[in-house]
PDB file of C-alpha atoms in Angstrom:
ATOM      1  CA  MET T 145     119.646  76.830  75.579  1.00 75.00           C
ATOM      2  CA  ALA T 146     117.866  80.153  75.428  1.00 79.00           C
ATOM      3  CA  PRO T 147     114.323  80.197  76.509  1.00 85.00           C
ATOM      4  CA  LEU T 148     111.825  80.513  73.447  1.00 93.00           C
ATOM      5  CA  ILE T 149     109.933  84.032  73.752  1.00 95.00           C
ATOM      6  CA  GLU T 150     106.786  84.899  72.072  1.00 96.00           C
ATOM      7  CA  VAL T 151     104.648  88.122  72.173  1.00 97.00           C
ATOM      8  CA  ARG T 152     101.142  87.964  70.827  1.00 97.00           C
ATOM      9  CA  ASP T 153      97.821  89.408  71.102  1.00 97.00           C
ATOM     10  CA  ALA T 154      95.742  88.189  74.012  1.00 97.00           C
ATOM     11  CA  ARG T 155      93.081  85.578  73.399  1.00 96.00           C
ATOM     12  CA  PRO T 156      89.782  85.039  75.524  1.00 96.00           C
ATOM     13  CA  ASP T 157      91.288  81.425  76.536  1.00 96.00           C
ATOM     14  CA  ASP T 158      94.287  83.446  78.261  1.00 97.00           C
ATOM     15  CA  ALA T 159      91.739  85.145  80.750  1.00 97.00           C
ATOM     16  CA  ASP T 160      92.657  82.841  83.785  1.00 96.00           C
ATOM     17  CA  ALA T 161      96.255  83.557  83.349  1.00 96.00           C
ATOM     18  CA  LEU T 162      95.833  87.251  82.841  1.00 96.00           C
ATOM     19  CA  VAL T 163      93.651  87.396  86.061  1.00 95.00           C
ATOM     20  CA  THR T 164      96.757  85.911  87.795  1.00 94.00           C
ATOM     21  CA  LEU T 165      99.086  88.337  86.425  1.00 94.00           C
ATOM     22  CA  TRP T 166      96.610  91.144  87.362  1.00 93.00           C
ATOM     23  CA  ARG T 167      96.729  89.971  90.944  1.00 91.00           C
ATOM     24  CA  GLU T 168     100.434  89.816  91.066  1.00 90.00           C
ATOM     25  CA  MET T 169     100.627  93.206  89.573  1.00 89.00           C
ATOM     26  CA  ALA T 170      98.160  94.720  91.975  1.00 86.00           C
ATOM     27  CA  ALA T 171      99.919  93.030  95.113  1.00 84.00           C
ATOM     28  CA  GLY T 172     103.224  94.401  93.833  1.00 70.00           C
ATOM     29  CA  THR T 173     102.047  97.997  93.193  1.00 64.00           C
ATOM     30  CA  GLY T 174      99.309  98.461  95.591  1.00 54.00           C
ATOM     31  CA  HIS T 175      97.479 101.320  93.596  1.00 50.00           C
ATOM     32  CA  GLN T 176      95.271  98.985  91.505  1.00 54.00           C
ATOM     33  CA  SER T 177      93.990  97.078  94.307  1.00 52.00           C
ATOM     34  CA  ARG T 178      92.616 100.184  95.953  1.00 58.00           C
ATOM     35  CA  LEU T 179      90.916 101.334  93.027  1.00 66.00           C
ATOM     36  CA  LEU T 180      89.799  98.446  90.819  1.00 75.00           C
ATOM     37  CA  ALA T 181      88.679  95.072  91.962  1.00 81.00           C
ATOM     38  CA  ALA T 182      90.329  92.274  90.471  1.00 85.00           C
ATOM     39  CA  PRO T 183      88.828  91.159  87.320  1.00 92.00           C
ATOM     40  CA  THR T 184      86.997  87.888  87.035  1.00 94.00           C
ATOM     41  CA  ALA T 185      88.000  85.209  84.288  1.00 95.00           C
ATOM     42  CA  GLU T 186      84.702  86.058  82.703  1.00 95.00           C
ATOM     43  CA  SER T 187      84.924  89.648  82.691  1.00 96.00           C
ATOM     44  CA  ALA T 188      88.285  89.327  81.466  1.00 96.00           C
ATOM     45  CA  ARG T 189      87.261  87.011  78.246  1.00 96.00           C
ATOM     46  CA  ALA T 190      84.552  89.438  77.534  1.00 95.00           C
ATOM     47  CA  SER T 191      86.901  92.476  77.678  1.00 95.00           C
ATOM     48  CA  ILE T 192      89.552  90.519  75.297  1.00 96.00           C
ATOM     49  CA  ALA T 193      86.925  89.540  73.082  1.00 94.00           C
ATOM     50  CA  ARG T 194      85.805  93.058  72.620  1.00 93.00           C
ATOM     51  CA  GLN T 195      89.205  94.647  72.333  1.00 91.00           C
ATOM     52  CA  GLN T 196      89.910  92.204  69.533  1.00 89.00           C
ATOM     53  CA  GLY T 197      87.826  94.652  67.235  1.00 87.00           C
ATOM     54  CA  ASP T 198      89.924  97.742  68.495  1.00 94.00           C
ATOM     55  CA  ALA T 199      92.126  99.255  65.888  1.00 93.00           C
ATOM     56  CA  PHE T 200      93.410 101.756  68.320  1.00 96.00           C
ATOM     57  CA  GLY T 201      94.325  99.374  71.343  1.00 97.00           C
ATOM     58  CA  ARG T 202      96.041  95.875  72.029  1.00 97.00           C
ATOM     59  CA  LEU T 203      96.288  93.603  74.807  1.00 97.00           C
ATOM     60  CA  VAL T 204      99.430  91.557  74.345  1.00 98.00           C
ATOM     61  CA  VAL T 205     100.886  88.532  76.214  1.00 98.00           C
ATOM     62  CA  GLY T 206     104.412  87.292  76.565  1.00 97.00           C
ATOM     63  CA  GLU T 207     105.080  83.359  76.548  1.00 97.00           C
ATOM     64  CA  ILE T 208     108.451  82.187  77.698  1.00 94.00           C
ATOM     65  CA  ASP T 209     108.788  78.451  76.695  1.00 93.00           C
ATOM     66  CA  GLY T 210     105.015  78.247  75.844  1.00 93.00           C
ATOM     67  CA  GLN T 211     104.101  79.551  79.427  1.00 94.00           C
ATOM     68  CA  LEU T 212     102.293  82.882  79.557  1.00 96.00           C
ATOM     69  CA  GLY T 213     104.314  85.213  81.861  1.00 96.00           C
ATOM     70  CA  GLY T 214     103.815  88.711  81.186  1.00 97.00           C
ATOM     71  CA  MET T 215     101.191  91.237  79.388  1.00 97.00           C
ATOM     72  CA  ALA T 216     100.823  94.983  78.367  1.00 97.00           C
ATOM     73  CA  TYR T 217      98.126  97.039  77.020  1.00 97.00           C
ATOM     74  CA  LEU T 218      99.129  99.122  74.027  1.00 98.00           C
ATOM     75  CA  ARG T 219      96.913 102.315  73.188  1.00 97.00           C
ATOM     76  CA  GLN T 220      97.355 104.895  70.304  1.00 97.00           C
ATOM     77  CA  THR T 221      96.511 108.470  71.740  1.00 95.00           C
ATOM     78  CA  PRO T 222      97.085 112.012  70.513  1.00 94.00           C
ATOM     79  CA  ILE T 223     100.217 113.036  72.396  1.00 92.00           C
ATOM     80  CA  SER T 224      98.463 116.179  73.102  1.00 92.00           C
ATOM     81  CA  PRO T 225      95.295 117.948  72.580  1.00 93.00           C
ATOM     82  CA  LEU T 226      97.288 120.699  70.188  1.00 96.00           C
ATOM     83  CA  HIS T 227      99.544 118.146  68.295  1.00 93.00           C
ATOM     84  CA  GLU T 228      98.995 115.905  65.249  1.00 92.00           C
ATOM     85  CA  GLU T 229     101.317 113.590  66.330  1.00 93.00           C
ATOM     86  CA  VAL T 230      99.913 110.271  67.794  1.00 95.00           C
ATOM     87  CA  THR T 231     102.068 108.192  70.614  1.00 96.00           C
ATOM     88  CA  VAL T 232     101.672 104.540  71.622  1.00 97.00           C
ATOM     89  CA  THR T 233     101.404 104.246  75.461  1.00 97.00           C
ATOM     90  CA  VAL T 234     102.007 101.089  77.326  1.00 97.00           C
ATOM     91  CA  GLU T 235      99.965 100.615  80.334  1.00 95.00           C
ATOM     92  CA  TYR T 236      99.789  97.415  82.786  1.00 94.00           C
ATOM     93  CA  LEU T 237     103.119  96.342  81.783  1.00 95.00           C
ATOM     94  CA  HIS T 238     103.842  93.088  84.033  1.00 95.00           C
ATOM     95  CA  VAL T 239     106.218  90.209  84.145  1.00 95.00           C
ATOM     96  CA  SER T 240     105.792  87.550  86.462  1.00 94.00           C
ATOM     97  CA  ASP T 241     108.617  86.632  88.630  1.00 90.00           C
ATOM     98  CA  HIS T 242     109.105  83.084  87.128  1.00 89.00           C
ATOM     99  CA  ALA T 243     109.458  84.974  83.913  1.00 91.00           C
ATOM    100  CA  ARG T 244     111.772  87.769  84.736  1.00 91.00           C
ATOM    101  CA  ARG T 245     115.665  87.999  83.630  1.00 90.00           C
ATOM    102  CA  HIS T 246     114.967  86.274  80.251  1.00 92.00           C
ATOM    103  CA  GLY T 247     114.064  89.220  78.159  1.00 93.00           C
ATOM    104  CA  LEU T 248     110.326  89.019  78.127  1.00 96.00           C
ATOM    105  CA  GLY T 249     109.980  92.767  79.312  1.00 95.00           C
ATOM    106  CA  LYS T 250     112.219  93.875  76.561  1.00 96.00           C
ATOM    107  CA  ALA T 251     110.071  91.628  74.050  1.00 97.00           C
ATOM    108  CA  LEU T 252     106.912  93.522  75.249  1.00 98.00           C
ATOM    109  CA  ILE T 253     108.387  96.843  74.875  1.00 97.00           C
ATOM    110  CA  ALA T 254     109.851  95.725  71.324  1.00 97.00           C
ATOM    111  CA  GLU T 255     106.329  94.732  70.390  1.00 98.00           C
ATOM    112  CA  ALA T 256     105.182  98.250  71.320  1.00 98.00           C
ATOM    113  CA  ALA T 257     107.863 100.076  69.681  1.00 97.00           C
ATOM    114  CA  GLY T 258     107.312  97.871  66.530  1.00 97.00           C
ATOM    115  CA  TRP T 259     103.550  98.452  66.282  1.00 97.00           C
ATOM    116  CA  ALA T 260     104.493 102.534  66.985  1.00 97.00           C
ATOM    117  CA  GLU T 261     106.802 102.134  63.756  1.00 97.00           C
ATOM    118  CA  HIS T 262     104.107 100.387  61.953  1.00 96.00           C
ATOM    119  CA  GLU T 263     101.595 102.957  62.679  1.00 95.00           C
ATOM    120  CA  ASN T 264     103.761 105.781  61.982  1.00 95.00           C
ATOM    121  CA  CYS T 265     103.503 106.864  65.870  1.00 96.00           C
ATOM    122  CA  PRO T 266     106.840 108.817  66.452  1.00 95.00           C
ATOM    123  CA  HIS T 267     106.619 108.445  70.152  1.00 95.00           C
ATOM    124  CA  LEU T 268     106.409 105.844  72.868  1.00 96.00           C
ATOM    125  CA  ALA T 269     105.347 106.234  76.343  1.00 96.00           C
ATOM    126  CA  VAL T 270     104.939 103.844  79.223  1.00 96.00           C
ATOM    127  CA  VAL T 271     103.270 103.987  82.489  1.00 93.00           C
ATOM    128  CA  ALA T 272     104.867 102.719  85.498  1.00 90.00           C
ATOM    129  CA  PRO T 273     104.007 102.918  89.193  1.00 87.00           C
ATOM    130  CA  ALA T 274     106.412 105.152  91.194  1.00 84.00           C
ATOM    131  CA  VAL T 275     106.933 102.479  93.677  1.00 84.00           C
ATOM    132  CA  ALA T 276     108.241  99.972  91.089  1.00 86.00           C
ATOM    133  CA  ARG T 277     111.698 100.746  91.214  1.00 89.00           C
ATOM    134  CA  GLU T 278     113.134  98.038  89.182  1.00 90.00           C
ATOM    135  CA  ALA T 279     110.619  98.594  86.498  1.00 90.00           C
ATOM    136  CA  ASN T 280     111.526 102.384  86.340  1.00 92.00           C
ATOM    137  CA  ARG T 281     115.366 101.442  86.295  1.00 94.00           C
ATOM    138  CA  PHE T 282     114.624  99.047  83.314  1.00 94.00           C
ATOM    139  CA  LEU T 283     112.607 101.552  81.439  1.00 95.00           C
ATOM    140  CA  ALA T 284     115.304 103.959  81.981  1.00 95.00           C
ATOM    141  CA  ARG T 285     117.855 102.147  80.452  1.00 95.00           C
ATOM    142  CA  LEU T 286     115.684 101.969  77.380  1.00 95.00           C
ATOM    143  CA  GLY T 287     116.028 105.359  77.289  1.00 95.00           C
ATOM    144  CA  LEU T 288     112.357 106.246  78.689  1.00 94.00           C
ATOM    145  CA  GLY T 289     112.774 109.491  80.965  1.00 93.00           C
ATOM    146  CA  GLN T 290     109.946 110.680  83.321  1.00 90.00           C
ATOM    147  CA  ALA T 291     107.442 112.925  81.865  1.00 88.00           C
ATOM    148  CA  GLY T 292     105.277 113.555  84.633  1.00 85.00           C
ATOM    149  CA  VAL T 293     103.567 111.515  87.461  1.00 83.00           C
ATOM    150  CA  LEU T 294     100.087 109.856  86.950  1.00 83.00           C
ATOM    151  CA  ARG T 295      97.875 110.021  90.000  1.00 83.00           C
ATOM    152  CA  PHE T 296      94.612 108.032  90.359  1.00 82.00           C
ATOM    153  CA  ALA T 297      91.541 108.546  92.862  1.00 82.00           C
ATOM    154  CA  SER T 298      87.528 107.844  92.633  1.00 82.00           C
ATOM    155  CA  THR T 299      85.525 110.678  91.387  1.00 86.00           C
ATOM    156  CA  HIS T 300      83.931 110.641  94.802  1.00 86.00           C
ATOM    157  CA  THR T 301      87.035 111.144  96.816  1.00 84.00           C
ATOM    158  CA  VAL T 302      88.045 114.014  94.670  1.00 85.00           C
ATOM    159  CA  ARG T 303      84.578 115.823  94.753  1.00 85.00           C
ATOM    160  CA  ARG T 304      84.697 115.223  98.826  1.00 85.00           C
ATOM    161  CA  ARG T 305      88.265 116.550  99.238  1.00 84.00           C
ATOM    162  CA  LEU T 306      87.826 119.409  96.937  1.00 83.00           C
ATOM    163  CA  ALA T 307      84.425 120.351  99.123  1.00 83.00           C
ATOM    164  CA  ALA T 308      85.878 119.537 102.596  1.00 78.00           C
ATOM    165  CA  GLU T 309      89.227 120.629 102.389  1.00 65.00           C
ATOM    166  CA  HIS T 310      90.245 122.681  99.438  1.00 55.00           C
ATOM    167  CA  ALA T 311      87.248 124.733  98.659  1.00 55.00           C
ATOM    168  CA  PRO T 312      84.402 124.778 101.496  1.00 54.00           C
ATOM    169  CA  ASN T 313      82.095 126.780  99.255  1.00 61.00           C
ATOM    170  CA  LEU T 314      82.560 124.675  96.288  1.00 60.00           C
ATOM    171  CA  LEU T 315      79.393 122.659  96.792  1.00 60.00           C
ATOM    172  CA  ALA T 316      77.158 125.810  97.275  1.00 63.00           C
ATOM    173  CA  LEU T 317      78.927 127.259  94.279  1.00 62.00           C
ATOM    174  CA  LEU T 318      78.027 124.170  91.910  1.00 62.00           C
ATOM    175  CA  SER T 319      74.646 124.114  93.510  1.00 64.00           C
ATOM    176  CA  SER T 320      74.040 127.718  92.653  1.00 67.00           C
ATOM    177  CA  ARG T 321      75.299 127.249  89.100  1.00 65.00           C
ATOM    178  CA  ARG T 322      73.101 124.440  88.460  1.00 67.00           C
ATOM    179  CA  SER T 323      70.007 126.612  89.834  1.00 73.00           C
ATOM    180  CA  VAL T 324      71.256 129.448  87.278  1.00 73.00           C
ATOM    181  CA  ILE T 325      71.140 126.729  84.659  1.00 76.00           C
ATOM    182  CA  ALA T 326      67.833 125.541  85.671  1.00 76.00           C
ATOM    183  CA  ARG T 327      66.167 128.900  85.730  1.00 77.00           C
ATOM    184  CA  ARG T 328      67.629 129.820  82.462  1.00 78.00           C
ATOM    185  CA  ALA T 329      65.963 126.727  80.938  1.00 77.00           C
ATOM    186  CA  GLN T 330      62.771 127.534  82.479  1.00 77.00           C
ATOM    187  CA  ALA T 331      62.818 131.110  81.131  1.00 76.00           C
ATOM    188  CA  THR T 332      63.161 130.017  77.645  1.00 68.00           C
ATOM    189  CA  ARG T 333      59.834 128.355  77.871  1.00 63.00           C
ATOM    190  CA  SER T 334      57.460 130.937  79.472  1.00 52.00           C
ATOM    191  CA  PRO T 335      53.685 130.503  79.288  1.00 53.00           C
ATOM    192  CA  LEU T 336      53.827 132.952  76.282  1.00 50.00           C
ATOM    193  CA  THR T 337      55.720 130.596  74.175  1.00 48.00           C
ATOM    194  CA  ASP T 338      52.963 127.991  74.597  1.00 51.00           C
ATOM    195  CA  ASP T 339      50.416 130.481  72.794  1.00 51.00           C
ATOM    196  CA  PRO T 340      50.013 129.819  69.020  1.00 50.00           C
ATOM    197  CA  ALA T 341      49.261 133.511  68.512  1.00 49.00           C
ATOM    198  CA  TYR T 342      52.508 134.556  70.256  1.00 44.00           C
ATOM    199  CA  ALA T 343      54.523 131.981  68.239  1.00 43.00           C
ATOM    200  CA  ALA T 344      53.188 133.020  64.888  1.00 44.00           C
ATOM    201  CA  THR T 345      54.059 136.629  66.180  1.00 42.00           C
ATOM    202  CA  GLU T 346      57.706 135.653  66.664  1.00 42.00           C
ATOM    203  CA  LEU T 347      57.871 133.981  63.364  1.00 38.00           C
ATOM    204  CA  ARG T 348      56.828 137.470  61.787  1.00 43.00           C
ATOM    205  CA  MET T 349      59.251 139.546  63.776  1.00 40.00           C
ATOM    206  CA  PRO T 350      62.844 139.588  62.990  1.00 42.00           C
ATOM    207  CA  ALA T 351      65.329 138.844  65.722  1.00 43.00           C
ATOM    208  CA  GLU T 352      67.031 141.366  67.602  1.00 44.00           C
ATOM    209  CA  PRO T 353      70.892 140.897  67.463  1.00 41.00           C
ATOM    210  CA  GLU T 354      72.478 140.371  70.779  1.00 42.00           C
ATOM    211  CA  SER T 355      74.804 143.308  70.292  1.00 42.00           C
ATOM    212  CA  ALA T 356      71.651 145.628  69.862  1.00 41.00           C
ATOM    213  CA  GLY T 357      71.638 148.479  72.811  1.00 43.00           C
ATOM    214  CA  THR T 358      75.353 147.971  73.585  1.00 39.00           C
TER     215      THR T 358
END
């Protein structure tokens, strides 16, 4: 008999199982564990409760014979800053080992595709780690081609590398620009501007256009 598969929105009482799925996913791909600490059950419950009111994002889970075995995070986002079309992006797609080979991954993608159609989103995107060869082959069979490479790093790491390796004078340049901005802000508030008589004069005098004298 074929197993019973159900995909539904996550509930706060799924928190413990979702934390387990997250740990499995992080162990398999590596990049999440380097960047993000594993969530606690408490933080997961709070996040799930908060997302329940989000019209543009859904955390869905997949059950097989009543046991939670997969998850995916669905988001509606503009496909680009210059297009009107909206895409549904699938992130953190993961199916546990015990639930694979039964169609749960397809059911999660089908839920994303169904939501995209319901919301009139003409495109579907799925984020998958480059090292997850099996997952990428699975997505390719469903017609999802590679559109780019998504890379992660902490802000501190990128800033340090830019300064130390690629642009040695970058920090000095940023510091100089901050100084210029500070001087401009100070210049707009000179001692004369605090004088009521000067302020009254300014109100009587028409402003000179920026193009004057050019």
